[in-house]
Coordinates of C-alpha atoms (C1' of nucleotides) in Angstrom, one line a residue:
Chain A
X19 CA -71.8 -187.9 114.4
X20 CA -68.8 -186.4 114.8
X21 CA -67.6 -183.6 117.4
X22 CA -67.6 -181.6 113.8
X23 CA -70.8 -182.4 113.4
X24 CA -72.7 -181.5 116.7
X25 CA -70.5 -178.2 116.9
X26 CA -72.0 -176.7 113.9
X27 CA -75.4 -177.8 115.1
X28 CA -75.4 -175.5 117.7
X29 CA -74.0 -172.7 116.2
X30 CA -77.0 -172.5 113.7
X31 CA -78.6 -170.8 116.6
X32 CA -75.6 -168.9 118.4
X33 CA -71.6 -168.4 118.4
X34 CA -69.6 -170.0 121.4
X35 CA -66.5 -170.1 122.4
X36 CA -64.2 -173.1 122.4
X37 CA -65.1 -173.5 126.2
X38 CA -69.0 -172.4 126.4
X39 CA -69.5 -175.9 124.1
X40 CA -67.8 -177.8 126.7
X41 CA -70.5 -176.8 129.3
X42 CA -73.4 -177.2 127.1
X43 CA -71.7 -180.4 126.2
X44 CA -71.5 -181.2 130.4
X45 CA -74.8 -180.1 130.7
X46 CA -77.2 -181.2 127.9
X47 CA -75.8 -183.4 125.2
X48 CA -74.0 -185.6 128.3
X49 CA -76.5 -188.3 128.1
X50 CA -75.9 -189.0 125.2
X51 CA -72.8 -187.4 123.6
X52 CA -69.2 -186.1 125.2
X53 CA -66.1 -184.6 123.8
X54 CA -63.3 -183.2 125.5
X55 CA -61.0 -179.6 125.3
X56 CA -58.4 -181.8 123.1
X57 CA -60.9 -182.7 121.1
X58 CA -62.8 -179.4 121.0
X59 CA -60.5 -176.9 120.1
X60 CA -58.2 -178.6 117.4
X61 CA -61.3 -179.4 115.7
X62 CA -62.7 -175.7 115.8
X63 CA -59.8 -174.5 114.4
X64 CA -59.7 -176.8 111.3
X65 CA -63.1 -176.0 111.0
X66 CA -62.1 -172.4 110.7
X67 CA -58.9 -173.9 108.0
X68 CA -62.1 -175.4 106.3
X69 CA -64.0 -171.7 106.4
X70 CA -66.8 -173.3 107.8
X71 CA -66.5 -171.2 111.4
X72 CA -65.4 -167.7 111.4
X73 CA -63.3 -166.6 114.1
X74 CA -63.5 -163.1 116.8
X75 CA -60.9 -162.6 119.9
X76 CA -62.7 -161.3 122.4
X77 CA -60.7 -158.8 125.4
X78 CA -61.5 -159.6 128.8
X79 CA -60.6 -157.3 131.5
X80 CA -59.2 -160.3 134.5
X81 CA -59.7 -163.1 132.3
X82 CA -57.8 -164.3 129.6
X83 CA -58.7 -163.8 125.9
X84 CA -61.6 -165.7 124.1
X85 CA -62.4 -166.9 121.0
X86 CA -66.3 -166.6 119.8
X87 CA -66.9 -168.9 116.9
X88 CA -69.9 -168.1 114.0
X89 CA -70.8 -170.2 110.9
X90 CA -70.2 -169.1 107.6
X91 CA -73.0 -169.7 104.9
X92 CA -70.4 -172.9 103.7
X93 CA -70.6 -174.5 107.5
X94 CA -75.1 -174.2 107.0
X95 CA -74.3 -176.1 103.9
X96 CA -71.5 -178.9 105.9
X97 CA -74.5 -178.9 108.2
X98 CA -77.6 -179.5 105.9
X99 CA -74.8 -182.7 104.6
X100 CA -74.6 -184.0 108.1
X101 CA -78.6 -184.2 109.0
X102 CA -79.0 -185.9 105.3
X103 CA -76.7 -188.4 105.2
X104 CA -77.5 -191.4 107.3
X105 CA -78.5 -192.1 110.7
X106 CA -75.5 -194.2 112.9
X107 CA -76.4 -196.3 115.2
X108 CA -76.2 -195.8 118.6
X109 CA -73.8 -197.1 120.7
X110 CA -73.2 -197.8 124.4
X111 CA -70.2 -199.3 126.6
X112 CA -69.8 -200.6 129.9
X113 CA -67.7 -201.5 132.1
X114 CA -70.1 -202.3 135.1
X115 CA -72.3 -204.7 132.9
X116 CA -69.1 -206.4 131.2
X117 CA -67.9 -206.9 135.2
X118 CA -71.0 -208.0 136.3
X119 CA -71.5 -210.9 133.3
X120 CA -68.1 -212.3 135.0
X121 CA -69.6 -211.5 138.5
X122 CA -69.1 -215.0 139.2
X123 CA -64.7 -214.2 139.5
X124 CA -65.5 -211.7 142.5
X125 CA -66.5 -211.9 146.0
X126 CA -70.5 -210.6 146.3
X127 CA -69.8 -208.0 148.9
X128 CA -67.5 -206.7 145.5
X129 CA -69.9 -207.0 143.4
X130 CA -72.7 -204.9 145.5
X131 CA -70.6 -202.5 146.0
X132 CA -69.9 -201.9 142.2
X133 CA -74.3 -202.2 141.9
X134 CA -74.4 -199.2 145.0
X135 CA -71.7 -196.8 143.1
X136 CA -73.5 -197.2 140.1
X137 CA -76.5 -197.2 141.7
X138 CA -75.2 -193.3 143.0
X139 CA -74.0 -192.0 139.5
X140 CA -77.2 -193.5 137.9
X141 CA -79.4 -191.0 140.9
X142 CA -77.2 -188.5 140.4
X143 CA -77.4 -188.3 136.9
X144 CA -81.0 -188.3 137.0
X145 CA -81.4 -185.6 139.4
X146 CA -79.4 -183.3 136.8
X147 CA -81.3 -184.1 134.2
X148 CA -84.9 -183.4 135.8
X149 CA -83.7 -180.3 136.9
X150 CA -82.8 -179.5 133.1
X151 CA -85.8 -180.1 132.3
X152 CA -87.3 -178.5 135.0
X153 CA -85.0 -175.1 134.0
X154 CA -85.4 -175.2 130.5
X155 CA -89.0 -175.7 130.9
X156 CA -89.8 -172.6 132.8
X157 CA -88.0 -170.8 129.6
X158 CA -89.8 -172.1 127.2
X159 CA -87.2 -172.5 125.3
X160 CA -87.2 -175.8 124.3
X161 CA -88.3 -177.3 121.0
X162 CA -91.3 -180.2 121.3
X163 CA -87.8 -182.1 119.2
X164 CA -85.7 -181.3 122.4
X165 CA -88.6 -182.4 124.5
X166 CA -88.7 -186.0 123.5
X167 CA -84.8 -186.2 123.3
X168 CA -84.8 -185.0 127.2
X169 CA -87.7 -186.8 128.0
X170 CA -85.4 -190.4 126.8
X171 CA -82.7 -189.5 129.1
X172 CA -85.0 -189.0 132.5
X173 CA -87.0 -192.3 131.4
X174 CA -83.7 -193.8 130.8
X175 CA -82.3 -193.2 133.7
X176 CA -85.4 -194.0 136.1
X177 CA -85.3 -197.3 134.2
X178 CA -81.1 -198.4 135.3
X179 CA -82.0 -196.3 138.9
X180 CA -85.0 -199.3 139.6
X181 CA -83.6 -202.3 137.9
X182 CA -80.0 -201.3 139.8
X183 CA -82.5 -201.1 143.2
X184 CA -83.6 -204.4 142.7
X185 CA -80.4 -206.4 141.9
X186 CA -78.6 -205.1 145.2
X187 CA -82.1 -206.4 147.7
X188 CA -81.6 -209.4 145.1
X189 CA -78.0 -209.8 145.5
X190 CA -78.3 -209.2 149.3
X191 CA -80.9 -211.9 149.3
X192 CA -79.1 -214.7 147.8
Chain B
X28 CA -61.9 -202.0 129.7
X29 CA -61.3 -203.4 126.5
X30 CA -61.0 -206.4 124.0
X31 CA -58.4 -208.0 125.3
X32 CA -60.0 -207.4 129.0
X33 CA -63.2 -209.0 127.4
X34 CA -61.2 -211.9 125.9
X35 CA -59.8 -212.9 128.8
X36 CA -63.1 -212.8 130.8
X37 CA -64.8 -215.1 128.2
X38 CA -60.8 -217.7 127.8
X39 CA -61.9 -218.3 131.6
X40 CA -64.6 -220.5 130.7
X41 CA -63.5 -222.4 128.2
X42 CA -61.1 -221.6 125.5
X43 CA -62.3 -220.3 121.9
X44 CA -61.3 -219.0 118.5
X45 CA -61.2 -215.1 116.9
X46 CA -64.3 -216.0 114.6
X47 CA -66.5 -217.8 118.0
X48 CA -65.9 -214.7 120.1
X49 CA -67.2 -212.5 117.3
X50 CA -70.4 -214.7 117.6
X51 CA -70.8 -214.2 121.5
X52 CA -69.7 -210.8 121.2
X53 CA -73.0 -209.7 119.0
X54 CA -75.5 -212.3 120.8
X55 CA -74.7 -211.9 124.6
X56 CA -72.6 -208.8 124.5
X57 CA -73.9 -206.7 122.1
X58 CA -76.3 -204.4 124.0
X59 CA -73.0 -203.3 126.1
X60 CA -69.6 -204.4 123.9
X61 CA -69.0 -204.6 120.6
X62 CA -65.6 -205.8 118.8
X63 CA -65.0 -206.5 114.8
X64 CA -62.7 -208.9 112.8
X65 CA -60.3 -206.4 112.3
X66 CA -60.0 -205.7 116.2
X67 CA -60.4 -209.5 117.2
X68 CA -57.4 -211.3 115.0
X69 CA -54.8 -208.1 116.2
X70 CA -55.5 -208.2 120.0
X71 CA -55.1 -212.3 119.7
X72 CA -51.8 -211.9 118.3
X73 CA -50.6 -209.8 120.5
X74 CA -52.7 -211.8 123.4
X75 CA -50.5 -214.2 122.7
X76 CA -47.3 -212.7 122.1
X77 CA -47.1 -211.8 125.4
X78 CA -48.2 -215.4 127.1
X79 CA -51.6 -214.6 127.4
X80 CA -52.7 -217.1 125.7
X81 CA -52.0 -219.7 123.4
X82 CA -53.2 -220.9 120.3
X83 CA -54.2 -224.5 118.7
X84 CA -54.7 -224.6 115.4
X85 CA -57.2 -227.4 114.1
X86 CA -57.4 -229.0 110.9
X87 CA -60.7 -228.9 109.5
X88 CA -62.1 -230.9 106.6
X89 CA -63.8 -229.2 104.2
X90 CA -63.7 -226.0 106.0
X91 CA -60.6 -223.5 106.9
X92 CA -58.1 -224.2 109.5
X93 CA -59.1 -223.0 113.4
X94 CA -57.2 -221.2 115.7
X95 CA -58.5 -221.8 119.1
X96 CA -56.7 -220.2 122.5
X97 CA -56.6 -221.0 125.7
X98 CA -55.2 -218.7 128.5
X99 CA -52.2 -219.3 130.2
X100 CA -51.7 -218.2 134.4
X101 CA -50.2 -214.8 132.9
X102 CA -53.4 -214.4 131.0
X103 CA -55.4 -215.4 134.5
X104 CA -53.1 -212.6 136.3
X105 CA -53.6 -210.2 133.6
X106 CA -57.6 -210.7 134.6
X107 CA -57.5 -210.4 138.2
X108 CA -55.4 -207.3 137.5
X109 CA -58.3 -206.0 135.1
X110 CA -60.9 -207.2 137.1
X111 CA -59.0 -205.4 140.6
X112 CA -59.2 -202.2 138.0
X113 CA -61.2 -198.4 138.5
X114 CA -64.3 -199.3 136.6
X115 CA -64.8 -196.9 133.7
X116 CA -67.7 -194.8 133.6
X117 CA -69.9 -196.0 130.9
X118 CA -70.5 -194.2 127.6
X119 CA -73.3 -193.7 125.1
X120 CA -73.1 -192.0 122.4
X121 CA -76.5 -191.2 119.9
X122 CA -76.5 -189.9 116.1
X123 CA -80.1 -190.4 116.6
X124 CA -80.4 -188.1 120.0
X125 CA -78.4 -185.7 118.5
X126 CA -80.4 -185.4 115.2
X127 CA -83.6 -184.5 117.7
X128 CA -81.9 -182.3 119.9
X129 CA -81.7 -180.6 116.5
X130 CA -85.1 -181.4 115.5
X131 CA -86.3 -178.3 114.9
X132 CA -83.8 -177.7 111.3
X133 CA -85.6 -180.6 109.4
X134 CA -88.9 -181.1 108.7
X135 CA -91.9 -183.5 110.6
X136 CA -92.4 -186.2 109.3
X137 CA -88.8 -186.6 108.5
X138 CA -88.1 -186.7 112.8
X139 CA -90.5 -189.0 112.5
X140 CA -89.5 -191.3 110.5
X141 CA -85.9 -191.2 112.4
X142 CA -87.9 -192.4 115.6
X143 CA -89.9 -195.7 113.6
X144 CA -86.4 -196.2 112.4
X145 CA -85.3 -196.4 115.7
X146 CA -88.2 -198.1 117.2
X147 CA -88.2 -201.1 114.6
X148 CA -84.2 -201.6 115.6
X149 CA -85.3 -201.2 119.1
X150 CA -87.7 -204.0 119.5
X151 CA -85.6 -206.3 117.6
X152 CA -83.1 -206.0 119.9
X153 CA -86.1 -206.3 122.7
X154 CA -86.5 -209.9 121.0
X155 CA -83.3 -210.7 120.4
X156 CA -82.4 -210.5 124.0
X157 CA -85.7 -212.1 125.5
X158 CA -84.8 -214.7 123.5
X159 CA -81.6 -215.2 124.8
X160 CA -82.7 -214.9 128.3
X161 CA -85.4 -218.1 127.5
X162 CA -82.6 -219.8 126.2
X163 CA -79.9 -219.6 128.9
X164 CA -82.8 -220.0 131.9
X165 CA -83.5 -222.8 130.0
X166 CA -80.0 -223.9 130.2
X167 CA -80.0 -223.5 133.7
X168 CA -76.7 -221.9 132.2
X169 CA -76.8 -218.5 133.8
X170 CA -75.2 -217.0 136.8
X171 CA -77.5 -214.8 139.0
X172 CA -74.9 -211.4 137.5
X173 CA -74.8 -212.6 134.5
X174 CA -79.1 -212.8 135.1
X175 CA -78.8 -208.7 136.2
X176 CA -76.9 -207.9 132.8
X177 CA -79.4 -209.3 130.8
X178 CA -82.1 -207.9 132.8
X179 CA -81.0 -204.5 132.8
X180 CA -80.6 -204.8 128.6
X181 CA -84.4 -206.0 128.8
X182 CA -85.5 -202.9 130.7
X183 CA -84.1 -200.8 129.2
X184 CA -84.7 -201.6 125.3
X185 CA -88.0 -202.0 127.1
X186 CA -88.0 -198.3 128.0
X187 CA -86.7 -196.8 125.1
X188 CA -89.5 -199.0 123.5
X189 CA -92.4 -197.1 125.2
X190 CA -90.9 -193.8 125.4
X191 CA -90.1 -193.6 121.5
X192 CA -94.1 -194.8 120.6
X193 CA -95.2 -192.0 122.8
X194 CA -93.2 -189.6 121.3
X195 CA -94.2 -190.6 117.6
X196 CA -97.7 -190.0 118.9
X197 CA -97.5 -186.7 120.5
X198 CA -95.4 -185.5 117.3
X199 CA -98.0 -187.2 114.8
X200 CA -101.0 -185.0 117.3
X201 CA -98.9 -181.4 116.6
Chain C
dC27 C1' -76.0 -220.1 90.3
dC28 C1' -75.6 -216.9 94.5
dG29 C1' -75.5 -216.0 98.8
dT30 C1' -74.5 -217.2 103.9
dT31 C1' -71.1 -219.4 106.6
dC32 C1' -67.0 -220.6 108.0
dA33 C1' -62.7 -218.7 108.8
dT34 C1' -58.6 -215.9 109.0
dG35 C1' -55.7 -212.0 109.6
dT36 C1' -53.5 -206.7 107.4
dA37 C1' -53.6 -201.5 106.0
dA38 C1' -55.0 -196.8 106.4
dG39 C1' -57.0 -194.2 108.6
dG40 C1' -60.3 -191.5 112.3
dC41 C1' -61.3 -189.4 116.1
dG42 C1' -61.5 -189.8 120.4
dT43 C1' -58.7 -189.5 125.0
dT44 C1' -55.5 -187.9 128.7
dA45 C1' -50.9 -185.4 130.3
dC46 C1' -49.1 -181.5 129.9
dA47 C1' -48.7 -176.1 129.9
dT48 C1' -50.1 -171.7 131.1
dG49 C1' -51.5 -168.2 134.4
dA50 C1' -54.7 -165.0 136.6
dT51 C1' -58.7 -164.3 139.9
dT52 C1' -62.0 -164.5 142.8
dC53 C1' -63.5 -167.2 146.7
dC54 C1' -63.8 -169.5 150.9
Chain D
dG3 C1' -53.3 -170.1 151.1
dG4 C1' -55.3 -172.9 148.2
dA5 C1' -58.9 -174.5 145.2
dA6 C1' -62.3 -173.7 141.5
dT7 C1' -63.1 -170.8 137.7
dC8 C1' -62.3 -169.0 133.4
dA9 C1' -59.3 -169.6 129.2
dT10 C1' -56.4 -172.0 125.2
dG11 C1' -54.1 -175.2 122.9
dT12 C1' -50.1 -179.2 121.6
dA13 C1' -48.5 -184.3 121.8
dA14 C1' -48.5 -188.7 122.5
dC15 C1' -50.4 -192.5 122.2
dG16 C1' -54.3 -195.6 122.7
dC17 C1' -58.2 -197.9 120.2
dC18 C1' -61.1 -199.4 117.0
dT19 C1' -63.4 -199.1 112.1
dT20 C1' -63.9 -199.6 107.8
dA21 C1' -62.3 -202.1 103.3
dC22 C1' -59.3 -204.8 101.1
dA23 C1' -57.9 -210.1 100.3
dT24 C1' -58.3 -215.4 99.7
dG25 C1' -61.2 -219.5 99.6
dA26 C1' -63.9 -223.3 99.7
dA27 C1' -68.6 -225.7 101.2
dC28 C1' -72.9 -225.9 101.5
dG29 C1' -78.4 -224.9 100.2
dG30 C1' -82.3 -223.1 98.7

DNA sequence: CCGTTCATGTAAGGCGTTACATGATTCC
DNA sequence: GGAATCATGTAACGCCTTACATGAACGG
């Protein structure tokens, strides 16, 4: 799975500009995927050249022009190809956990500070996911699998919040 | 955090060969970090050139030669520099969750198969982490922060196993 | 006999990030 | 007046992966 596969998936439902795609990546997908503008724009250009998508330039008043991209038959085929390929194993990389592993080399207070900052981050993310779930449930816009997707994000975040809180307490009582 | 930082951390405690480092990455760190030989060996070479570590070649009977690396004062300094730098935010990327999000474009049975395969994978990983915890607790070799580290891995894995099981059941009853 | 373990390395390529560049409008 | 939003792009660089190359010994 790379940025191209994800963009093809998004364009199955409707057309998007690069700027709009980025917003979706930041809200719905942020739990398990991310891509910056430095990836999105060049990827869209390449996809257009490969004939997977077509571009339509929209003139706007008081705003910069927009490029709206639409998927082609070739793009559809490419997306099916992705879906039939083997699933890549997930990757998780955490600087915090690595530092925690080497925690004996820093002051206890520093470690606690690290954990508190992370806890705050996780709580924010959890709130975001729950708000997102609420929005979409109200809209009845969600498929069964999308609901599972967001549920996994929420439950994982809750677990992290809980374990981080417990860990901070246990370190403070040391 | 990159491979160099992690290797410097490992070498704080004792000297290692590249091959041994890889084994540690696969067992203890596999939950939140990974590096292949294609990263490890070139990184060790560069670190030696930069004066962070020194190499000692060990002749072995009936085995290939080993290069054992030891950290220098310069390396120590570099590691302290890493520990005092800002913590990078974690990254998580999951092909499975992305496909789940686009689940409406494939057969239900395919989705269930994806989830079952993932569940098996997570169960295996969980068993591995629990065995690891048991080993290290018996040895009393673990610091408080390392215990937190592994606890986070175990609790996260348990949550994943639970939610995946529930999701499979809910899809089967659809 | 065949697979696994031990052991080190190179080369090419993929995929991504950050920083830079531009510039109008709108909200506080 | 300054920050945020809207909007698109490029260039340099970082970091990692996969595949290839080599080869002995040991266990089943």
